[in-house]
XYZ file of C-alpha atoms in Angstrom:
741
model
C 113.983 19.868 46.685
C 116.033 17.393 48.658
C 116.958 18.425 52.119
C 120.372 17.808 53.536
C 120.284 16.251 56.933
C 122.847 17.425 59.413
C 124.088 15.676 62.435
C 124.078 17.545 65.716
C 127.024 19.840 66.337
C 128.922 19.177 69.527
C 129.766 22.064 71.921
C 133.081 22.418 73.566
C 133.601 24.498 76.659
C 131.779 24.621 79.905
C 128.756 22.713 78.655
C 128.495 18.939 78.487
C 129.479 17.535 75.109
C 126.674 15.027 75.395
C 124.032 17.758 75.032
C 123.096 18.827 71.522
C 122.951 22.467 70.435
C 119.316 22.085 69.387
C 118.402 21.137 72.930
C 120.224 24.055 74.447
C 119.448 26.853 72.003
C 115.879 28.086 72.358
C 113.938 30.107 69.856
C 112.003 33.217 70.826
C 110.613 33.862 67.369
C 106.855 34.590 67.275
C 106.639 34.302 71.039
C 107.644 30.629 71.148
C 109.955 30.064 74.115
C 111.634 26.907 75.317
C 110.948 24.842 72.126
C 113.903 22.817 70.762
C 114.923 23.779 67.271
C 114.655 20.148 66.103
C 110.894 20.220 66.668
C 110.510 23.193 64.334
C 111.850 21.252 61.371
C 115.228 21.176 59.738
C 116.174 23.655 57.079
C 118.796 23.757 54.415
C 122.008 24.919 56.056
C 124.378 24.434 53.131
C 127.508 22.290 52.853
C 128.984 20.978 56.003
C 132.140 22.560 57.294
C 134.520 20.375 59.162
C 136.209 21.521 62.361
C 133.451 24.030 63.320
C 133.186 24.548 67.081
C 130.453 26.653 68.739
C 131.076 27.941 72.244
C 128.136 29.341 74.319
C 128.249 30.781 77.807
C 125.142 31.069 79.951
C 125.022 34.351 81.893
C 123.899 34.056 85.470
C 121.202 36.620 86.332
C 119.117 37.194 89.398
C 115.804 35.394 89.298
C 112.898 37.879 89.662
C 109.784 37.082 91.604
C 107.844 39.764 89.723
C 105.004 39.580 88.903
C 104.433 36.354 90.830
C 106.558 34.671 93.504
C 107.164 30.945 93.168
C 105.160 30.197 96.288
C 102.542 32.973 96.621
C 100.915 33.206 100.027
C 97.152 32.842 99.533
C 96.485 34.462 102.917
C 98.354 37.683 102.148
C 96.399 40.870 102.900
C 94.658 42.043 99.761
C 94.715 38.609 98.159
C 97.133 37.054 95.697
C 96.723 40.008 93.322
C 98.569 42.221 95.778
C 101.714 40.474 94.517
C 101.302 42.462 91.283
C 102.802 45.508 93.030
C 106.550 45.532 93.695
C 105.877 47.704 96.754
C 106.840 45.653 99.818
C 107.278 46.547 103.473
C 110.766 47.780 104.286
C 113.018 45.186 105.894
C 114.620 47.842 108.092
C 112.710 50.305 110.206
C 113.284 53.871 108.956
C 115.588 55.963 111.102
C 113.829 58.645 113.141
C 114.318 62.166 111.776
C 114.038 65.144 114.112
C 113.063 68.474 112.567
C 114.678 71.675 113.803
C 111.630 72.925 115.688
C 111.139 69.509 117.351
C 114.492 69.545 119.185
C 113.048 70.836 122.509
C 110.752 67.767 122.505
C 113.762 65.501 122.007
C 115.345 66.941 125.163
C 112.270 65.950 127.168
C 112.237 62.519 125.548
C 115.892 62.024 126.405
C 115.179 62.869 130.043
C 112.393 60.249 130.129
C 114.750 57.618 128.693
C 117.473 58.514 131.195
C 115.089 58.248 134.150
C 113.776 54.887 132.908
C 117.326 53.633 132.475
C 118.216 54.761 135.984
C 115.131 53.022 137.389
C 116.097 49.797 135.630
C 119.687 49.965 136.836
C 118.991 50.884 140.478
C 115.661 49.090 140.962
C 114.163 52.227 142.495
C 110.653 53.455 141.778
C 110.701 56.566 139.572
C 107.197 56.093 138.184
C 105.950 59.485 139.466
C 108.829 61.344 137.824
C 108.374 59.405 134.592
C 104.614 60.122 134.510
C 105.289 63.814 135.196
C 107.855 64.009 132.378
C 105.553 62.144 129.984
C 102.715 64.563 130.786
C 105.061 67.481 130.114
C 106.138 65.883 126.850
C 102.533 65.354 125.706
C 101.577 68.917 126.646
C 104.627 70.349 124.882
C 103.857 68.211 121.810
C 100.267 69.424 121.788
C 101.275 73.075 122.207
C 103.838 72.794 119.426
C 101.620 71.051 116.868
C 98.585 73.250 117.510
C 100.598 76.439 116.833
C 102.701 75.471 113.848
C 103.960 78.181 111.488
C 103.516 77.743 107.717
C 107.198 76.917 107.143
C 107.042 74.295 109.906
C 104.086 72.645 108.157
C 106.113 72.667 104.929
C 108.905 70.802 106.712
C 106.433 68.244 108.116
C 104.923 67.738 104.628
C 108.460 66.944 103.366
C 109.340 64.646 106.262
C 111.339 61.645 104.960
C 109.268 59.172 107.018
C 105.894 60.571 105.956
C 103.569 57.811 104.603
C 103.505 57.549 100.824
C 100.637 56.944 98.408
C 101.055 53.157 98.385
C 101.313 53.091 102.193
C 97.868 54.673 102.428
C 96.400 52.613 99.576
C 97.379 49.261 101.100
C 96.050 50.435 104.475
C 92.618 51.506 103.225
C 91.847 49.019 100.436
C 90.588 45.451 100.680
C 92.146 44.564 97.322
C 94.439 46.583 95.083
C 95.803 45.813 91.597
C 98.462 48.160 90.242
C 98.163 49.035 86.557
C 101.244 50.024 84.590
C 102.275 51.879 81.485
C 101.127 54.812 79.370
C 100.774 52.596 76.241
C 103.349 54.826 74.588
C 106.472 52.934 75.532
C 107.143 53.853 79.150
C 105.988 53.294 82.736
C 106.802 56.213 85.017
C 107.485 54.984 88.572
C 106.749 58.464 90.014
C 103.027 58.003 89.257
C 101.246 54.865 90.477
C 97.779 53.870 89.293
C 95.544 50.937 90.042
C 92.094 49.615 90.885
C 91.149 48.900 94.479
C 88.133 48.304 96.663
C 87.121 49.926 99.929
C 84.369 48.110 101.807
C 83.396 46.378 98.576
C 83.202 49.623 96.574
C 85.516 49.809 93.558
C 87.663 52.913 92.906
C 90.402 53.951 90.511
C 93.407 55.157 92.527
C 96.257 57.244 91.177
C 98.875 59.321 92.902
C 102.437 60.565 93.168
C 104.762 58.059 94.763
C 107.847 59.190 96.666
C 110.482 56.830 98.016
C 110.876 55.767 101.626
C 114.668 55.857 101.454
C 117.376 57.200 99.162
C 117.345 54.166 96.895
C 113.575 54.303 96.388
C 113.633 58.085 95.940
C 116.118 57.730 93.100
C 113.963 55.004 91.563
C 110.799 57.108 91.976
C 112.551 60.312 90.836
C 111.646 61.908 94.206
C 107.967 61.899 93.230
C 108.478 64.203 90.208
C 106.598 62.778 87.194
C 107.671 62.911 83.570
C 105.131 63.279 80.727
C 104.851 59.473 80.689
C 103.476 59.525 84.240
C 100.761 62.050 83.386
C 99.848 60.101 80.253
C 99.589 56.932 82.309
C 97.229 58.771 84.685
C 95.275 60.054 81.676
C 94.875 56.511 80.334
C 93.506 55.362 83.677
C 91.115 58.329 83.792
C 89.633 57.296 80.460
C 89.487 53.715 81.718
C 87.659 54.745 84.915
C 85.290 57.014 82.977
C 84.439 54.179 80.566
C 83.731 51.646 83.325
C 82.166 54.108 85.791
C 84.826 53.841 88.508
C 84.996 56.858 90.852
C 88.504 58.349 90.865
C 90.610 59.056 93.965
C 93.898 60.918 93.426
C 96.681 61.402 95.954
C 98.936 64.446 95.533
C 102.474 64.503 96.923
C 105.021 66.081 94.574
C 107.367 69.056 94.604
C 106.375 69.544 90.958
C 106.657 68.030 87.510
C 110.171 66.930 86.506
C 111.689 69.903 84.694
C 114.595 68.391 82.784
C 115.363 68.877 79.113
C 114.111 65.438 78.083
C 110.732 65.957 79.769
C 110.278 69.285 78.014
C 111.158 67.681 74.680
C 108.551 64.975 75.315
C 105.847 67.590 75.997
C 105.607 68.104 79.758
C 103.356 71.147 79.428
C 101.121 69.484 76.852
C 100.703 66.383 79.034
C 99.672 68.495 82.043
C 97.319 70.634 79.955
C 95.718 67.533 78.415
C 95.047 66.142 81.888
C 93.515 69.417 83.070
C 91.161 69.557 80.100
C 90.189 65.904 80.366
C 89.450 65.940 84.098
C 86.816 68.636 83.654
C 84.913 66.353 81.269
C 85.019 63.076 83.217
C 81.531 61.863 84.118
C 82.569 60.116 87.340
C 83.131 61.666 90.784
C 86.717 62.743 91.528
C 88.203 63.280 94.987
C 91.766 64.573 95.385
C 93.761 64.318 98.603
C 96.890 66.386 99.214
C 98.865 64.167 101.572
C 102.219 65.984 101.463
C 103.259 68.869 99.244
C 101.378 69.808 96.101
C 103.658 71.750 93.814
C 102.347 73.845 90.933
C 101.020 72.243 87.717
C 102.594 68.921 88.598
C 100.045 68.590 91.390
C 97.146 70.189 89.541
C 97.491 67.710 86.646
C 95.718 65.089 88.791
C 93.993 67.569 91.121
C 91.026 68.964 89.130
C 88.470 67.253 91.331
C 84.999 67.815 92.722
C 86.471 67.714 96.231
C 89.995 68.712 97.223
C 90.868 67.466 100.711
C 94.122 68.184 102.522
C 95.872 66.497 105.392
C 96.308 68.828 108.333
C 100.027 69.406 107.702
C 99.946 69.286 103.893
C 100.737 72.283 101.694
C 99.547 73.267 98.209
C 101.424 75.975 96.310
C 102.204 77.444 92.928
C 105.862 78.040 93.875
C 107.834 76.640 96.781
C 108.593 79.082 99.624
C 112.305 78.887 98.801
C 111.719 79.747 95.128
C 109.354 82.569 96.040
C 111.848 84.015 98.551
C 114.662 83.830 95.994
C 112.540 85.766 93.484
C 111.134 88.432 95.811
C 113.848 88.850 98.459
C 116.835 87.464 96.538
C 117.605 84.896 99.236
C 116.134 81.522 100.165
C 116.581 82.434 103.849
C 113.375 84.464 103.595
C 111.365 81.259 102.991
C 109.485 81.512 106.371
C 108.195 84.928 105.334
C 107.331 83.650 101.856
C 105.474 80.630 103.284
C 103.350 82.954 105.385
C 102.548 85.311 102.509
C 101.760 82.525 100.024
C 98.825 81.153 102.099
C 99.700 77.520 101.347
C 98.506 75.669 104.450
C 95.282 73.673 104.701
C 93.601 76.212 106.991
C 94.382 79.168 104.713
C 93.313 77.325 101.563
C 90.013 76.322 103.166
C 89.369 79.985 103.989
C 90.074 80.847 100.342
C 87.683 78.024 99.274
C 90.403 76.272 97.300
C 90.429 73.243 99.597
C 87.108 71.701 100.640
C 88.130 69.988 103.859
C 90.938 69.120 106.276
C 91.789 65.550 107.263
C 93.234 65.449 110.810
C 96.670 64.064 111.586
C 97.995 62.685 114.876
C 100.231 64.881 117.048
C 103.680 64.650 115.579
C 102.459 64.358 111.972
C 101.147 61.525 109.797
C 104.398 59.586 110.239
C 103.722 59.340 113.989
C 100.764 56.981 113.333
C 100.356 56.118 109.621
C 97.525 53.595 110.152
C 95.393 56.107 112.099
C 95.999 58.705 109.359
C 94.998 56.173 106.683
C 91.745 55.481 108.533
C 90.948 59.213 108.540
C 91.635 59.339 104.803
C 89.389 56.328 104.211
C 86.585 57.935 106.197
C 86.929 61.227 104.265
C 86.912 59.417 100.886
C 83.740 57.485 101.646
C 81.922 60.565 103.004
C 82.843 62.640 99.947
C 81.918 59.875 97.500
C 78.566 59.357 99.236
C 77.797 63.029 98.652
C 79.046 63.142 95.038
C 77.400 59.908 93.881
C 73.951 61.339 94.636
C 74.492 63.875 91.818
C 73.599 63.303 88.204
C 76.200 63.545 85.449
C 75.359 67.125 84.444
C 75.213 68.270 88.052
C 78.551 66.578 88.762
C 80.261 68.309 85.835
C 78.761 71.664 86.798
C 79.798 71.155 90.424
C 83.411 70.587 89.312
C 83.349 73.591 87.005
C 81.890 75.949 89.632
C 84.442 74.831 92.223
C 87.223 76.269 90.089
C 85.219 79.221 88.754
C 84.721 80.626 92.244
C 88.456 80.558 93.017
C 90.197 83.910 92.872
C 87.392 86.339 93.658
C 88.444 89.986 93.714
C 87.067 93.381 94.649
C 87.720 96.629 92.801
C 87.826 100.136 94.151
C 88.930 99.229 97.677
C 91.645 101.518 99.126
C 95.041 99.945 99.739
C 95.934 99.560 103.400
C 98.663 102.062 104.468
C 101.090 99.366 105.631
C 100.698 97.521 102.309
C 101.086 100.740 100.341
C 104.372 101.513 102.095
C 105.792 98.117 101.148
C 104.772 98.363 97.504
C 107.600 98.760 95.031
C 107.632 102.362 93.904
C 107.568 103.071 90.208
C 110.907 104.435 89.099
C 110.647 107.834 87.428
C 112.815 108.425 84.338
C 115.882 110.534 84.946
C 115.325 114.253 84.249
C 116.347 115.278 80.770
C 115.418 111.919 79.245
C 111.724 112.778 78.802
C 111.139 114.241 75.358
C 109.314 117.529 74.833
C 106.740 115.675 72.755
C 105.885 113.371 75.679
C 105.558 116.305 78.089
C 103.344 118.224 75.652
C 101.218 115.111 75.212
C 100.720 114.759 78.973
C 99.788 118.442 79.303
C 97.294 118.202 76.414
C 95.822 115.029 77.886
C 95.303 116.751 81.228
C 93.689 119.759 79.554
C 91.305 117.445 77.685
C 90.431 115.707 80.936
C 89.678 119.065 82.558
C 87.417 120.112 79.671
C 85.566 116.781 79.726
C 85.192 117.020 83.475
C 83.848 120.549 83.099
C 81.186 119.323 80.676
C 80.124 116.632 83.139
C 80.242 119.120 86.067
C 82.705 116.933 87.931
C 86.408 117.737 88.234
C 88.571 115.364 90.197
C 92.060 115.723 88.738
C 95.505 115.310 90.224
C 97.806 117.821 88.516
C 100.460 117.696 91.230
C 102.242 114.680 89.715
C 102.701 116.389 86.339
C 103.711 119.670 87.989
C 106.383 117.877 90.027
C 107.659 116.145 86.880
C 107.873 119.470 85.037
C 109.618 121.120 87.984
C 112.229 118.347 87.996
C 112.741 118.850 84.266
C 113.072 122.619 84.691
C 115.557 122.245 87.569
C 117.580 119.905 85.381
C 117.573 122.408 82.501
C 118.658 125.220 84.873
C 121.526 123.007 86.100
C 122.597 122.237 82.535
C 122.446 125.946 81.668
C 124.605 126.781 84.715
C 127.178 124.187 83.584
C 127.233 125.563 80.045
C 127.650 129.171 81.270
C 130.425 128.292 83.731
C 128.447 129.367 86.806
C 128.048 125.916 88.392
C 131.292 126.170 90.390
C 130.290 129.551 91.806
C 126.884 128.120 92.772
C 128.529 125.168 94.549
C 130.823 127.510 96.536
C 127.868 129.669 97.482
C 125.867 126.614 98.637
C 128.777 125.548 100.854
C 128.924 129.041 102.374
C 125.178 129.084 103.011
C 125.362 125.634 104.637
C 127.779 126.999 107.239
C 125.481 129.915 108.135
C 123.972 129.633 111.623
C 120.238 130.252 112.202
C 119.763 130.588 108.428
C 120.509 134.376 108.446
C 122.666 135.647 105.578
C 125.002 138.590 105.892
C 124.599 141.657 103.702
C 127.726 140.664 101.755
C 126.339 137.213 101.037
C 123.032 138.701 99.885
C 124.913 141.046 97.510
C 126.944 138.155 96.120
C 123.741 136.164 95.592
C 122.070 139.051 93.758
C 125.169 139.582 91.626
C 125.310 135.925 90.662
C 121.578 135.894 89.957
C 121.841 138.915 87.646
C 124.840 137.409 85.864
C 122.949 134.156 85.317
C 119.819 135.922 84.012
C 121.874 138.065 81.600
C 123.699 135.071 80.115
C 120.738 132.656 80.203
C 119.565 133.446 76.663
C 122.955 132.366 75.323
C 122.744 128.897 76.964
C 122.451 126.058 74.397
C 119.369 124.606 76.164
C 117.549 127.924 76.588
C 114.879 126.945 74.046
C 114.012 123.731 75.926
C 114.001 125.572 79.254
C 111.668 128.268 77.932
C 109.365 125.647 76.419
C 109.147 123.679 79.673
C 108.495 126.877 81.641
C 105.583 127.633 79.315
C 104.227 124.110 79.893
C 104.510 124.603 83.643
C 102.617 127.879 83.353
C 99.867 126.166 81.358
C 99.479 123.317 83.799
C 99.546 125.679 86.800
C 96.747 127.737 85.235
C 94.850 124.537 84.595
C 95.276 123.553 88.230
C 94.017 126.929 89.473
C 91.034 126.720 87.130
C 90.226 123.161 88.246
C 90.418 124.143 91.919
C 88.229 127.217 91.418
C 85.725 125.306 89.304
C 85.552 122.559 91.899
C 84.726 125.147 94.549
C 81.878 126.539 92.411
C 80.207 123.165 91.804
C 78.145 123.151 95.043
C 77.044 126.743 94.348
C 76.163 125.854 90.772
C 74.022 122.945 91.956
C 72.280 125.222 94.457
C 71.626 127.880 91.785
C 70.161 125.311 89.386
C 67.921 123.966 92.117
C 66.594 127.471 92.945
C 66.042 128.243 89.263
C 63.903 125.108 88.900
C 61.888 126.137 91.960
C 61.263 129.589 90.454
C 60.075 128.125 87.140
C 57.698 125.786 88.995
C 55.800 128.720 90.575
C 52.225 128.682 89.302
C 52.011 132.381 88.310
C 55.271 132.373 86.355
C 54.551 128.983 84.852
C 51.187 130.217 83.550
C 52.740 133.384 82.042
C 55.479 131.357 80.312
C 52.895 128.941 78.879
C 50.768 131.849 77.571
C 53.840 133.483 76.026
C 54.817 130.213 74.319
C 51.308 129.947 72.863
C 51.499 133.505 71.458
C 54.920 132.865 69.921
C 53.643 129.698 68.235
C 50.637 131.601 66.819
C 52.888 134.318 65.371
C 54.738 131.750 63.157
C 57.999 133.654 63.648
C 61.305 131.774 63.991
C 63.629 134.452 65.518
C 63.161 137.147 68.153
C 64.219 139.899 65.700
C 61.052 139.220 63.668
C 58.710 139.676 66.670
C 56.411 142.692 66.605
C 56.996 145.377 69.240
C 54.133 144.198 71.474
C 55.431 140.582 71.574
C 58.980 141.794 72.228
C 57.818 143.810 75.218
C 55.906 140.818 76.610
C 58.998 138.574 76.240
C 61.206 141.137 77.987
C 58.619 141.616 80.720
C 58.374 137.874 81.459
C 62.160 137.507 81.327
C 62.701 140.377 83.757
C 60.079 138.931 86.106
C 61.797 135.517 86.035
C 65.181 137.150 86.682
C 63.766 139.180 89.562
C 62.150 136.126 91.193
C 65.323 134.123 90.650
C 67.557 136.746 92.269
C 65.188 137.068 95.234
C 65.210 133.287 95.717
C 69.016 133.258 95.687
C 69.256 136.149 98.131
C 66.813 134.422 100.507
C 68.927 131.249 100.482
C 72.078 133.135 101.440
C 73.612 133.492 97.965
C 74.709 137.091 97.424
C 74.211 138.319 93.837
C 76.762 141.037 92.943
C 75.478 141.768 89.447
C 71.876 141.758 88.253
C 72.433 142.253 84.549
C 70.166 139.886 82.670
C 70.779 138.271 79.314
C 68.588 140.739 77.453
C 70.238 143.701 79.168
C 73.658 142.297 78.393
C 72.847 142.102 74.690
C 71.781 145.778 74.734
C 74.926 146.801 76.594
C 77.123 144.883 74.205
C 75.475 146.555 71.235
C 76.093 150.012 72.749
C 79.721 149.180 73.546
C 80.298 147.990 69.979
C 78.673 151.170 68.700
C 80.944 153.318 70.896
C 84.054 151.415 69.765
C 83.109 151.833 66.097
C 82.575 155.578 66.638
C 85.921 155.962 68.428
C 87.721 154.106 65.629
C 86.107 156.347 63.040
C 87.084 159.494 64.975
C 90.685 158.287 65.281
C 90.797 157.531 61.539
C 89.399 161.015 60.740
C 91.931 162.683 63.045
C 94.828 160.759 61.432
C 93.623 161.752 57.959
C 93.212 165.393 58.986
C 96.581 165.574 60.814
C 99.468 165.305 58.330
C 102.093 165.237 61.086
C 100.511 162.181 62.805
C 99.993 160.443 59.467
C 103.620 160.970 58.430
C 104.847 159.576 61.759
C 102.777 156.400 61.221
C 104.269 156.003 57.726
C 107.791 156.491 59.107
C 107.134 153.862 61.774
C 106.013 151.369 59.128
C 109.176 152.020 57.093
C 111.463 151.561 60.110
C 109.795 148.292 61.075
C 110.083 146.912 57.522
C 113.647 148.230 57.119
C 115.174 146.411 60.121
C 112.694 143.555 60.451
C 115.227 140.716 60.906
C 118.106 142.278 62.903
C 117.135 145.757 64.157
C 120.042 147.893 65.341
C 120.108 149.745 68.625
C 119.590 153.091 66.885
C 116.613 151.682 64.940
C 115.036 150.327 68.112
C 115.284 153.713 69.817
C 113.765 155.463 66.790
C 110.839 152.979 66.652
C 110.142 153.443 70.383
C 110.205 157.273 70.011
C 107.769 157.182 67.073
C 105.411 154.829 68.937
C 105.391 157.184 71.926
C 104.597 160.251 69.763
C 101.740 158.398 67.978
C 100.272 157.276 71.314
C 100.303 160.833 72.635
C 98.539 162.088 69.497
C 95.846 159.392 69.765
C 95.439 160.115 73.514
C 94.648 163.746 72.697
C 91.916 162.552 70.352
C 90.519 160.175 73.013
C 90.263 163.019 75.538
C 87.940 165.014 73.301
C 84.665 166.166 74.904
C 82.347 164.255 72.518
C 83.930 160.860 73.244
C 84.095 161.540 77.002
C 80.412 162.407 77.030
C 79.411 159.185 75.245
C 81.630 157.092 77.510
C 80.121 158.616 80.690
C 76.606 158.113 79.329
C 77.307 154.393 78.648
C 78.848 153.983 82.113
C 75.730 155.477 83.734
C 73.479 153.054 81.829
C 75.615 150.114 82.972
C 75.438 151.310 86.571
C 71.671 151.481 86.368
C 71.432 147.961 84.894
C 73.799 146.470 87.517
C 71.778 147.851 90.398
C 74.125 150.536 91.666
C 77.498 149.023 90.823
C 80.312 150.979 89.216
C 79.165 149.860 85.789
C 82.405 148.204 84.732
C 82.106 145.056 82.659
C 84.205 142.243 84.052
C 84.603 139.240 81.828
C 84.662 135.966 83.771
C 87.979 134.198 83.267
C 87.786 130.758 81.747
C 90.240 128.061 80.807
C 89.972 126.408 77.478
């Protein structure tokens, strides 16, 4: 194909018409810059159009010296590669900032300046006064900075003139090359990473970078990283792990940047990824908190073998202001929150979260940044010397155990009274809102606990809480009943009258009014709409009160029970009794009989004889130890007594049945009573009630006559005499021990 040659097109405008467009226009395709188009060959551009003018304007932009200046100084500290970092010394000295608690020192400093000025103006010698004031200033400075409160240390950690990460790095390294980018499209200026050497030893440095003035702070986002910053740090961690560079991280951030965009880009995931990765890195890691370390934003580069803190640095999960706003609803309580949070270097070392404290000069790190940097350098080298002696497995285990030991706790310790007072009390539900089902469930649960405790011979229950809850519910139901019955107003008037009474003594008229109102309330109570609930809750209160009495009584008997069991074991261990019991066991085994009813008379007598001897020895042992035995009825005797009582009851029932059958009048009255009960079963009338009561009384009198017959009296007296003989002289009455089940 033939190519059409085209003559150069002339520009009109600000450019010289003598220069061709191909010389001025530069191609950037495929990375080729500054090559005239005519050298790339001429293409087919189609038919020529006459009168075409092209106008081009060259925009003037500022010429950047980054990454290299035009005339790099070969003697610059750190070598030519230090020009790779845009971080340069400030042209203007930062303005001094006085914190609130430092103002008394400024007064002394002002006096020193005034005296010096006066000496210069007058020519007089004020050296003694100046030395005295300077000594006072130094002493006051020392006293102030050796007794700082937690909130004061927070303010020092946030001081605008405090040295930043790059300040320290350029002070401690021989050479430093900053590395940029997360290889995902962004370079976060809030996180700086790079390789540097200290005394010829190579390290990977990374840290949060705050600004030294407002302009830099805006550029650095006030030291708050986005996900890109953490991913950049992660990339450098992998790089250091691959090449075997020990890692040194510097922490100085109020926290990760919490804007919507950062959350969309995965702020939490980026932090979590860093945390997981740092625990698997096979190189030593040392972290230094040089300012404030806020929450996960600090921890994302802080999972190290050694965590060191500058003397006035702080490390927290929530800032004191945020904590105060949550707990006390005002940020003004931040001093109290700072104290309770335990965020200072000293407190964190006690809790074994921090591993060491790097000293600062009086006045803070900003008072002498170079001296502070030297202390940091010394601490880094000492820590690395210790860590680099460990093998890979030991290093990983060391890092894991450092974090595993954080947060130790103790269970079962009583709460201190002053702490208990300040605890937030649990709010009880308003009376009337607790359902009957819930109350019944709590009562049943307590009864089960009592029964389980009884089985384990250990009762330690607190029924008072449930009793108080039930009493509140019952008082509420009584109040609701009084409202429904229209008695509440009368009660209120009576309360007001009683409140005016002096010495708490009521008059006879007031007592009568009280009794009248009480009777009126009791008469109408059954008609109250909530009477059923009130009655039910009263029954629950009765149950729980009985349970409480049983638990208290049972608890009192536990020591006695233990003593009785101990004495019984001692009795069974006696050689004579032990031998008799062994012989009796052998005879029982030879007889091949499974129950005592099948024993022959001789074996029965031997069993009873041994049992009575054991009982006698047991009672004597108890009496000798101070335990008084009121009844000496043994198990065998009790079974005999029970059989005789059952026999007497059966005989009495038979006699009563015979008398009823032989007495037509009594039998007819019983039949009439049955008819009356069936007749008015649902709604008995007043007349029917009276008739039923009269018939019941007549039947009782007839049965009482039968019971007073001579034959029954004789048998009853005979049984009572036998019981008295068995109980060793007691009145012979059988008292069943009360139990709660």
